[in-house]
XYZ file of C-alpha atoms in Angstrom:
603
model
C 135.582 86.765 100.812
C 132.865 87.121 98.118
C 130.552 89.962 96.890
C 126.959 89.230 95.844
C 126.416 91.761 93.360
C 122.465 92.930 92.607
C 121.801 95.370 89.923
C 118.545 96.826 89.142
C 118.359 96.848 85.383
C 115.220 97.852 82.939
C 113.774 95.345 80.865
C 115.063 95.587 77.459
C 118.255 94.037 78.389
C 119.289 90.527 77.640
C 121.471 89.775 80.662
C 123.859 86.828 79.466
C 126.671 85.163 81.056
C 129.874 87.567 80.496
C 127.585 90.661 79.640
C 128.112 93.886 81.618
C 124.651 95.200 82.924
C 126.264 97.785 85.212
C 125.892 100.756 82.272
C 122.160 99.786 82.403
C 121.400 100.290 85.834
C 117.858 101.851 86.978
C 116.334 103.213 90.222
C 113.082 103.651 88.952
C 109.963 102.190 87.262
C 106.817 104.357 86.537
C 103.383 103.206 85.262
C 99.897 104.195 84.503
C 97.257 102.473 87.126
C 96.379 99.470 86.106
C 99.391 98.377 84.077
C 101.950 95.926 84.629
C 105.517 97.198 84.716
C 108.885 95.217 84.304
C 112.103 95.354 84.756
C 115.280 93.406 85.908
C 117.527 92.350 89.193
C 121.000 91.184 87.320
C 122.840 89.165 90.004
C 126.300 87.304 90.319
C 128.675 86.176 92.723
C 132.548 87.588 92.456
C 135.690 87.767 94.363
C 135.648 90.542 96.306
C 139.322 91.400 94.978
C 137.641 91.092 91.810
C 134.694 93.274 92.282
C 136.997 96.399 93.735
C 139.237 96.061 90.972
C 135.868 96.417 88.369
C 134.828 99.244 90.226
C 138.089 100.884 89.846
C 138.229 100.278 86.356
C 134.746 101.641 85.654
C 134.459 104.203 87.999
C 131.303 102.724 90.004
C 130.812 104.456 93.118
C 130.025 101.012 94.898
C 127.824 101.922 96.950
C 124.718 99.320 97.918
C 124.296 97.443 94.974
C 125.630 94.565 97.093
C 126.676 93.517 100.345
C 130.333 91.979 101.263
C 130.452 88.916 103.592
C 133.035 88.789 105.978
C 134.816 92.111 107.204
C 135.578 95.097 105.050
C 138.906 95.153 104.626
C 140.327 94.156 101.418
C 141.557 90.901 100.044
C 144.723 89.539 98.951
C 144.844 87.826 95.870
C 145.454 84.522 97.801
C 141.938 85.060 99.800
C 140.278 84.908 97.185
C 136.942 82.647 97.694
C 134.601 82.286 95.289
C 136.563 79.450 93.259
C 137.472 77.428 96.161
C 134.317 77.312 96.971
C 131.267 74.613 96.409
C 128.696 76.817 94.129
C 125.837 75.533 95.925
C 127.043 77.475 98.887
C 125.622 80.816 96.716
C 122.219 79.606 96.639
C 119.938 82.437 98.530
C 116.511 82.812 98.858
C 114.641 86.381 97.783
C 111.993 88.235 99.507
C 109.890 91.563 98.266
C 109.256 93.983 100.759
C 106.935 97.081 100.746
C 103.491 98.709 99.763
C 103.556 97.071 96.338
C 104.845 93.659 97.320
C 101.681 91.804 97.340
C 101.198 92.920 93.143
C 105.349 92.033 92.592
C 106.076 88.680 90.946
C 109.915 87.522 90.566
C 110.799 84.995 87.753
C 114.414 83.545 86.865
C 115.092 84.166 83.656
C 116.673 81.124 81.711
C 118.787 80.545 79.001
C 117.554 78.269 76.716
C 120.018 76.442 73.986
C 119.368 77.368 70.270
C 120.837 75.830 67.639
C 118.982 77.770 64.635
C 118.952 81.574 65.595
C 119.159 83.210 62.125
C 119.077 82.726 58.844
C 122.330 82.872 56.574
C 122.972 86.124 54.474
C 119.737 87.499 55.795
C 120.853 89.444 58.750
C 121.007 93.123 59.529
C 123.634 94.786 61.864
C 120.470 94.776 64.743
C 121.200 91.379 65.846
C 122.804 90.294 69.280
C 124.307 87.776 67.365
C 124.004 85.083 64.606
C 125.553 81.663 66.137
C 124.072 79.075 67.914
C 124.078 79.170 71.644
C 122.363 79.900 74.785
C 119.655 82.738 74.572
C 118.043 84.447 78.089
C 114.061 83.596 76.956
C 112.730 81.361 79.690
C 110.774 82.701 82.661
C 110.319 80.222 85.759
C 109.074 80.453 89.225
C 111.660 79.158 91.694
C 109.867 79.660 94.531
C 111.945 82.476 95.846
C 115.204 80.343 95.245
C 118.048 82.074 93.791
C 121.157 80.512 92.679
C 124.104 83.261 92.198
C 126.162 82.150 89.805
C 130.359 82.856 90.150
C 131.347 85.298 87.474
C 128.297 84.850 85.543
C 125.495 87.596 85.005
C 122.011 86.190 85.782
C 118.668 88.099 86.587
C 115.625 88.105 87.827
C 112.315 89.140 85.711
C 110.315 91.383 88.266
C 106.753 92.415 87.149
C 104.460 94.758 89.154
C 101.046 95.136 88.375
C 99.884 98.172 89.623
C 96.657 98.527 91.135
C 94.125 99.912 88.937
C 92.384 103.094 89.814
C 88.850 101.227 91.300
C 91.094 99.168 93.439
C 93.128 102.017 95.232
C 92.589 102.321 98.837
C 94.145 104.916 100.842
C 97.866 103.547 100.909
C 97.944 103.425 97.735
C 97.354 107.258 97.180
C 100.914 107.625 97.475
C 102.118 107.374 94.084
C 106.089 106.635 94.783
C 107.055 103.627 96.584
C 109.860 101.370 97.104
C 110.127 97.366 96.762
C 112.942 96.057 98.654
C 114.487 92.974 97.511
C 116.940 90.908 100.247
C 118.649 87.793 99.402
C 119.749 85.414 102.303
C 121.398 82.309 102.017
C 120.099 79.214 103.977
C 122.155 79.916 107.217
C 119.956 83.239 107.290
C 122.759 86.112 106.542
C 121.930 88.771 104.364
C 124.432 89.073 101.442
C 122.784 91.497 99.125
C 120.093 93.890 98.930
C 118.529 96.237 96.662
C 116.079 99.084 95.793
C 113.841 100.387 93.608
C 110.931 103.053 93.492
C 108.188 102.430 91.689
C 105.978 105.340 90.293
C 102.448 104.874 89.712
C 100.676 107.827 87.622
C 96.900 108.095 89.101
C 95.706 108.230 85.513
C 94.029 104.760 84.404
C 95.554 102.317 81.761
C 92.684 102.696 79.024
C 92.150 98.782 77.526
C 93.656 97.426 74.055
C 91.606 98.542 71.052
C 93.586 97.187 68.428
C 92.713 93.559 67.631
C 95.603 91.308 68.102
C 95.804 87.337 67.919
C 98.759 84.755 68.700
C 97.596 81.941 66.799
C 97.028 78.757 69.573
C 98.087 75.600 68.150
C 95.318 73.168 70.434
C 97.081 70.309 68.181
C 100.672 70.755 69.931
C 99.265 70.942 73.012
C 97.692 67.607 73.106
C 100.778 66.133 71.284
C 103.436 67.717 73.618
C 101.118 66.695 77.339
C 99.954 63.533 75.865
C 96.503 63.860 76.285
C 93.907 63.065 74.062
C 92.099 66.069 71.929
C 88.919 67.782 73.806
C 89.545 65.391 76.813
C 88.685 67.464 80.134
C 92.764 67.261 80.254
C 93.126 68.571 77.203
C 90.766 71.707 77.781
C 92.051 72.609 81.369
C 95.245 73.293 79.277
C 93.620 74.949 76.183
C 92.399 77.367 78.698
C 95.497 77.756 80.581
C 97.034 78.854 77.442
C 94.269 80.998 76.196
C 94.075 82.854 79.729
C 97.637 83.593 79.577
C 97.484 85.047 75.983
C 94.692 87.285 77.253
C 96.848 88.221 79.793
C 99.321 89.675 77.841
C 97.672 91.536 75.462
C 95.767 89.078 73.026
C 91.866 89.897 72.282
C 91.003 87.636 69.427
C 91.663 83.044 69.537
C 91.919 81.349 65.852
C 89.333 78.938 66.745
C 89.838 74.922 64.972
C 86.773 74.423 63.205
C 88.793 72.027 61.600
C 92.302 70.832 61.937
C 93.947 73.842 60.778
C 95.302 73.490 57.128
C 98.893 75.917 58.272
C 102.463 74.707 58.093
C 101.635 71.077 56.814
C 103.740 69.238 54.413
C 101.734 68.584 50.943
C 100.349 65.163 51.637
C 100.672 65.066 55.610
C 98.648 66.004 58.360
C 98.623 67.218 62.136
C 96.787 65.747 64.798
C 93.080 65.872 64.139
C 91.626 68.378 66.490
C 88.645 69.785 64.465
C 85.914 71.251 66.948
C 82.912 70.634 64.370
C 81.078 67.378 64.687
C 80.154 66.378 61.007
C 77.910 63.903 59.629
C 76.334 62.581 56.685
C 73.846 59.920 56.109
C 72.382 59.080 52.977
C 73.659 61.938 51.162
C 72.617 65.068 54.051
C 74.980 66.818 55.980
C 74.213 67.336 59.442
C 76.674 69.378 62.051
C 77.636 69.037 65.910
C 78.520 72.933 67.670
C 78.723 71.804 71.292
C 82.412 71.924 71.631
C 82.119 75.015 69.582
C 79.644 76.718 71.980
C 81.766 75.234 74.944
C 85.389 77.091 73.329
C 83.352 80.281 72.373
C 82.061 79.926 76.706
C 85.611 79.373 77.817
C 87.501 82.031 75.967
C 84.542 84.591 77.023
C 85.385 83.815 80.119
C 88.979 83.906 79.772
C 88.685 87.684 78.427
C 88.587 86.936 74.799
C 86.811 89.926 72.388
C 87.414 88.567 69.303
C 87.493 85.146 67.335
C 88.759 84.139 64.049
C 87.754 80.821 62.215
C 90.246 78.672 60.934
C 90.958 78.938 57.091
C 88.994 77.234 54.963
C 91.348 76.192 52.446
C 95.134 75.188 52.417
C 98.427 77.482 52.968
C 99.888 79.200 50.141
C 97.332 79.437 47.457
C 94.019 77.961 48.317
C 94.080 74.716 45.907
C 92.965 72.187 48.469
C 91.249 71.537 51.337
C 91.748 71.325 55.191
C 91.288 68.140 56.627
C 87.717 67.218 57.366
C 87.377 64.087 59.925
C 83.050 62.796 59.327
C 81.099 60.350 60.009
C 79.454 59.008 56.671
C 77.024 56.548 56.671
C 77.807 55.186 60.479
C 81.653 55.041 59.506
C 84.672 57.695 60.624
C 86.426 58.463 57.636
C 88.816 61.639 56.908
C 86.215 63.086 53.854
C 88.646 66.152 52.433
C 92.309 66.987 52.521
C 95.141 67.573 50.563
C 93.792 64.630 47.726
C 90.808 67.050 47.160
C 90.474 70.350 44.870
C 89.279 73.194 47.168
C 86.761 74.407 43.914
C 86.159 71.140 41.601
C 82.429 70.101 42.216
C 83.502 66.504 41.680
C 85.302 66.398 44.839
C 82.547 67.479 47.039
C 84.333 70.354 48.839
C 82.052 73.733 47.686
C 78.691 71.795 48.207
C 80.282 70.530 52.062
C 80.954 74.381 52.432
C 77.560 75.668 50.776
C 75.531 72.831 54.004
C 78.094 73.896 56.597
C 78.866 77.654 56.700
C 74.628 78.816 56.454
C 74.675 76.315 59.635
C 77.921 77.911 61.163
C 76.326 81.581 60.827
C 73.420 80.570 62.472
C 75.594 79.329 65.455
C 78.119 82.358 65.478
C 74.426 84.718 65.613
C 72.586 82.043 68.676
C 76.044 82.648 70.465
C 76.297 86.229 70.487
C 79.524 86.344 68.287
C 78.502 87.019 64.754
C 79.669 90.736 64.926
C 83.325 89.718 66.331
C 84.296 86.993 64.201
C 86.261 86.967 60.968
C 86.920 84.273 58.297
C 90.077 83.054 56.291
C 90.569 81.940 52.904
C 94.487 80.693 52.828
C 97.274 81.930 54.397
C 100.109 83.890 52.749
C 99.235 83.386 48.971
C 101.554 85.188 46.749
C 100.622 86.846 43.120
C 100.916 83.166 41.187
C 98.328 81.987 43.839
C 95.263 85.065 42.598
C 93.127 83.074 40.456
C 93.087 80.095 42.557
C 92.788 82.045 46.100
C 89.918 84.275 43.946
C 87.789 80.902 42.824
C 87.924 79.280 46.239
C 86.684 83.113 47.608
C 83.923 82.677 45.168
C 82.536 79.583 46.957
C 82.949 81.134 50.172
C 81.590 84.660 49.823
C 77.865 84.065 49.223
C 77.531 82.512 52.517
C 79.970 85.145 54.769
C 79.031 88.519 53.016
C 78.333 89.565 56.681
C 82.013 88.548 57.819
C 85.171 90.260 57.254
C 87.415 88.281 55.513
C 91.197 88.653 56.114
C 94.356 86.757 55.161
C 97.896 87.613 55.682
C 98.775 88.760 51.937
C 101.926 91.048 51.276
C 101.367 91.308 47.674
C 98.967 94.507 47.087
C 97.434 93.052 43.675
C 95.325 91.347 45.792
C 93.786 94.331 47.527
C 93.992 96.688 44.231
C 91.484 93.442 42.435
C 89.418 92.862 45.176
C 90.544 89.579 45.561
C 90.847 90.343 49.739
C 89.230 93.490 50.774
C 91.106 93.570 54.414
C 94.359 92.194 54.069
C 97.116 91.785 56.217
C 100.347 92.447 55.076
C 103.738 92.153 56.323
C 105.633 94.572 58.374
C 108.196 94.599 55.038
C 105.485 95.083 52.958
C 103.147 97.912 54.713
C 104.173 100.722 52.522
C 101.607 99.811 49.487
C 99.321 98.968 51.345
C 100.058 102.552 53.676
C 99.568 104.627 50.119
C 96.614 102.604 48.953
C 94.805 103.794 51.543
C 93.440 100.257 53.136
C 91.330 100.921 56.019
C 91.204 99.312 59.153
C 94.553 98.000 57.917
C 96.699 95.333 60.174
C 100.130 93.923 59.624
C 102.067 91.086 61.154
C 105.412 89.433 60.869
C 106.638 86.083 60.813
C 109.961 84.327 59.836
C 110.969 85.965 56.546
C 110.780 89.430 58.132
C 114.448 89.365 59.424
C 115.953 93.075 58.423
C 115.285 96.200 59.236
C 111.852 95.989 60.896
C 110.429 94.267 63.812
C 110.440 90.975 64.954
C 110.821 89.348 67.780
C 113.941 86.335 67.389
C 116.091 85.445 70.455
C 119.139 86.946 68.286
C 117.710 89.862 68.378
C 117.623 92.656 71.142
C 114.457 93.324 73.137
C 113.810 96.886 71.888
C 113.077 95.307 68.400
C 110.116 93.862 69.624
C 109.034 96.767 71.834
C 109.314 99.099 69.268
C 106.045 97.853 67.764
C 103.494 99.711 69.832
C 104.774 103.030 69.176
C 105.208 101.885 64.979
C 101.394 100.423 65.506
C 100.244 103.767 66.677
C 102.326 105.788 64.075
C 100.437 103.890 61.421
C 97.425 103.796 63.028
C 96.818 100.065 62.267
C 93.563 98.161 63.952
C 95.248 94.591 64.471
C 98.490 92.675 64.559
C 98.545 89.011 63.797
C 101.277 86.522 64.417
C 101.472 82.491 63.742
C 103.079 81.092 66.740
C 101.209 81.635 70.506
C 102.794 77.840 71.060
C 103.517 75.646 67.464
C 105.796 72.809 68.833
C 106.705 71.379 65.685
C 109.367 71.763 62.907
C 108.400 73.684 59.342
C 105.694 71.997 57.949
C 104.861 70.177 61.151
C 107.546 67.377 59.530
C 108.238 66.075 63.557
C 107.130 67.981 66.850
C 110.369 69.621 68.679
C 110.898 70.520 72.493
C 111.345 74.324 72.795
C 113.262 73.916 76.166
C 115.414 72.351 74.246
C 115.711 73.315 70.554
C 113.917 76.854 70.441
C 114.883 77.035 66.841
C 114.813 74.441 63.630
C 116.977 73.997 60.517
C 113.908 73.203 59.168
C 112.435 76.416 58.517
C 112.044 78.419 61.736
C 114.686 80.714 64.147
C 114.961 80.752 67.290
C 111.969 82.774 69.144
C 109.229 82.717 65.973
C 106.984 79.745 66.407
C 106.348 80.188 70.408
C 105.802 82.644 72.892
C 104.664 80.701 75.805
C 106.737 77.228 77.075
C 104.784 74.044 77.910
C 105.669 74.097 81.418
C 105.248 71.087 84.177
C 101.298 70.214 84.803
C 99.618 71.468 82.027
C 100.502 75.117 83.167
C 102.433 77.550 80.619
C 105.655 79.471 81.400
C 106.089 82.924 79.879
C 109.008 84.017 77.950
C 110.691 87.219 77.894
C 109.752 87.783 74.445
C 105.733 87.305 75.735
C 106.389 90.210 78.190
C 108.370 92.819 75.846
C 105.242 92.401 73.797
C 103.132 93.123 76.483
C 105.002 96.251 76.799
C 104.919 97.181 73.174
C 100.936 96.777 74.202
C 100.998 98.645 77.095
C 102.841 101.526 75.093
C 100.611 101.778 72.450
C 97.409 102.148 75.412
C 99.532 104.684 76.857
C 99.685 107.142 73.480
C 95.796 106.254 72.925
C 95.254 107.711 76.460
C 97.800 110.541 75.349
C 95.577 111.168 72.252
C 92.460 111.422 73.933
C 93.819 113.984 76.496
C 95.879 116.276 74.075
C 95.627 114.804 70.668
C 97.233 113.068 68.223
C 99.393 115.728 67.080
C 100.630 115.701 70.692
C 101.740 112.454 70.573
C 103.488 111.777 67.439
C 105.015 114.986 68.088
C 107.093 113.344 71.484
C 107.343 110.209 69.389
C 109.446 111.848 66.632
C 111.176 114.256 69.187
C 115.202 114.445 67.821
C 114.525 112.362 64.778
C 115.626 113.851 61.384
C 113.310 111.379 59.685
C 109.571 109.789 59.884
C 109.253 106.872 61.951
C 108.437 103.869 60.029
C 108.632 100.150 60.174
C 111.736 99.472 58.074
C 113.318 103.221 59.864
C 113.688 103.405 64.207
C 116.335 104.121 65.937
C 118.111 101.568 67.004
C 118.445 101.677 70.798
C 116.823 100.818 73.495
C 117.617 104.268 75.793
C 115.714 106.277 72.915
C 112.745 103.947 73.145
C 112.248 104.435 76.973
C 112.901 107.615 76.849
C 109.998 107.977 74.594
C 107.984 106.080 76.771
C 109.076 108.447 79.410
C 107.953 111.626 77.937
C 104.205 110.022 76.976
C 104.307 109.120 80.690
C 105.030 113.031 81.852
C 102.228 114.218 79.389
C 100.058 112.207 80.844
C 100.842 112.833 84.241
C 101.207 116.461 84.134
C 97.273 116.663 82.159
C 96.090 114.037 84.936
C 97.513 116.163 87.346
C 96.091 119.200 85.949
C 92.054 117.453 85.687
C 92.629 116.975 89.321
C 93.094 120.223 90.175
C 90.718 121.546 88.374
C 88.268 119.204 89.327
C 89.048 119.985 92.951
């Protein structure tokens, strides 16, 4: 005799093998209209004996969250089933009943192997763990198909979008609901069931204002599906990918005028996948936008607000130049790269940039995008790299004074001279840049931001990566950048890797930092866990701007630093995941109750 266990659980836990997800139990999930809501259905297989003696032990009251097969009358030791028996005799199949089933999607999440999770002697105490092994990351449709597991913990991913407030008919003026879940196995027996209610506040999800961007890699996606670059192949998939960024909360695409000059080894290159046609014969530059205008069509479409040009000079410093693929003279060459100064006039790069970038802000104004597009210099330059990043600005800035230019830059001489008006600095970092006063001020983080603050490694518990929405809105920052939508390579692009396979790299980068999204079968991306704890970080952040506008801000970083003896910063949250919902919980009930209030007074 066996038990099917099914437990409800929210989504900040990482369910693994010989975890306990009991103590996290939920019966519950509320929403505003309009948002998508997650949480978990943790699920094993057990000897009954087995199961009766854990409820004993803990106290459960054991009383639906799963179903017995065979009578009810307790086991012997010797009955016990579940390891004399073939494990593909657990496999069930799961179906979603009730008035919200139609907007309920049910993923298995996966473990995926890492060998690289953290970096030596750079670890805090907010880590699940620092060794190499098998993370829960991967999120897969099976179809309905799910495979209990005997005296391992597995779950199920379970989002619900609720319907927003234009789409509600009459059913769905009741705002509490249940979604039954029922797992059968192939002979058609019920062996488990569960429950829960879903609450959806009538008060509409108000859309992202801060401008955030995943940075797509179109490179790794050609290299990883074997396809060649701007084939019709290769853009079904580009857009795949961009449409499920959008999706999840990104508003602005880093857009490939040129093979992106990030992560490259000094000397190498990645595959060519510039979108800018460029030619010159007999000494005069002349310029191709059509793939241009045909990205800037398809992200519109996908939902994209916002696009930012790739950098116009290498990583770290600014002292060369991307790589530029022309035709000169009737003959495809490569024309600049790492063998050419980004400044020296000899080398041809500042009077290429003085032809192209008039040209390119002609195009950005005939397609409509002028006023939503920003410009890079070089990534992540540090104080050494000032006069260098400052003399390749110089050839750039007469030609983009109508751009903002941004970089990711955590050293704050470069805002206090100038040198980069809007930068971006990381989460480690902020506090300068807090108390000089930059405004319109973004951060990000990438891999050397691995204590204390956010990020979003496999090692490290969901509510580290959540906790960015409400730290977003404490600051009031206007964007959040990140590096890795989908980079399928090793540090400095040295070899491409499989992320089913090894999610992290010796090389350079831990487990969980250069990808959110998988290359799945087809040409179609599979989420990750990580992808949808961000979208929840998101969704939080929405929900205290809707908070604001109703009651203030006041209001709502007055429930966000409810029982804290100290401000909430980025380096300073409590650790846990209980306090973080909780919060979320209380910006809900504001909400509601004030929604609930307009109502009646508008009745």
């Amino acid at each position: 005799m066996v038990v099917y266990n099914v437990i409800p659980i929210h989504s900040l836990e990482k369910v693994f093998p010989d975890g306990d997800p009991a103590s996290m139990r939920i019966d519950t999930v509320t929403g505003l209209a309009g948002e998508t809501v997650s949480f978990q259905l943790a699920y094993r297989v057990e000897d009954m004996v087995d199961a009766g003696a854990a409820k004993v032990a803990k106290g459960m009251d054991g009383h639906s969250s799963g179903r017995v097969c065979g009578d009810d009358e307790r086991p012997t030791l010797a009955e016990s089933a579940v390891n004399d028996t073939c494990v593909n005799q657990f496999v069930t199949r799961v179906t979603v009943s009730g008035l919200l089933s139609a907007h309920a999607h049910v993923r298995a999440v996966r473990l995926v192997h890492a060998d690289f999770v953290a970096y030596p002697g750079t670890i805090d105490g907010a880590y699940i763990s620092d060794r190499s092994g098998s993370y829960p990351d991967l999120l897969q449709d099976t179809d309905g198909w799910v495979a209990f597991m005997p005296g391992q913990w597995r779950s199920l991913w379970v989002d619900v979008e609720l319907p927003a407030i234009e789409e509600t008919d009459e059913e769905m003026e009741e705002r509490t609901s249940a979604l039954e879940f029922a797992f059968t196995r192939r002979d058609g027996a019920e062996v488990a069931r569960a429950s829960v209610e879903i609450h959806r506040i009538p008060a509409q999800l108000p859309e992202l204002t801060l401008q955030h961007t995943e940075w797509l890699h179109a490179d790794c996606l050609a290299q990883w599906y074997g396809v060649p670059v701007w084939s019709d192949e290769h853009w079904t998939i580009v857009e795949r990918f961009v449409r499920a960024a959008v999706k999840r909360g990104v508003t602005m695409i880093y857009t490939p005028l040129f093979t992106p000059p990030l992560d490259t080894v000094v000397g190498g290159e990645r595959l060519t996948t510039q979108l800018i046609g460029v030619t010159r014969k007999r000494g005069v530059w002349s310029f191709d936008f059509a793939r241009l205008e045909r990205w800037v069509a398809m992200c519109r479409a996908a939902g994209v607000r916002q696009f930012e040009m790739s950098h116009l000079f290498t990583q770290w410093g600014a002292a060369h130049c991307p790589k530029v693929i022309a035709r000169v003279d009737g003959v495809e060459r490569k024309l600049f790269g790492w063998s050419a100064s980004a400044t020296d006039p000899a080398d041809g790069y500042p009077d290429f940039l003085a032809a192209f970038l008039p040209e390119l802000d002609r195009e950005l104004r005939r397609l409509g995008i002028a006023g939503d597009t920003v410009f890079h210099v070089s990534d992540e330059p540090v104080s050494d790299n000032l006069d260098s990043y400052l003399a390749a600005k110089a050839v750039v800035m007469p030609y983009l004074k109508d751009y903002r230019i941004m970089d990711a830059v955590s050293h704050v001489e470069f805002y206090e001279s100038s040198a980069c008006e809007h930068p971006i600095p990381a989460d480690d970092a902020i506090e300068p840049f807090v108390r000089a006063g930059v405004k319109g001020l973004w951060t990000y983080y990438c891999c050397a931001q691995t204590t204390d603050v956010p990020n979003r490694f496999m090692a490290m518990p969901s509510y580290r990566n959540r906790i960015l929405g409400f730290l977003l809105y404490v600051y009031d920052l206007a964007g959040f950048l990140h590096w890795g939508l989908n980079f399928y390579n090793s540090q400095y692009s040295m070899r491409p890797i499989n992320p089913y396979t090894e999610a992290g790299t010796p090389e350079g980068f831990a487990a969980g930092d250069a990808f959110l999204l998988y290359p799945g079968p087809k040409g179609v991306p599979e989420e990750s866990v990580r992808i949808m704890v961000l979208e929840e970080a998101m969704n939080d952040l929405r929900a205290c701007r809707l908070l604001e506008s109703l009651a203030g801000r006041d209001r709502v970083l007055t429930l966000l630093r409810d029982g804290l003896d100290h401000p909430l910063t980025f380096a300073d949250y409590p650790h846990d995941a209980q306090w973080l919902l909780a919060r979320r919980a209380a910006i809900n009930d504001a909400i509601h109750a004030l929604s609930d209030h307009a109502l009646r007074v508008t009745a």
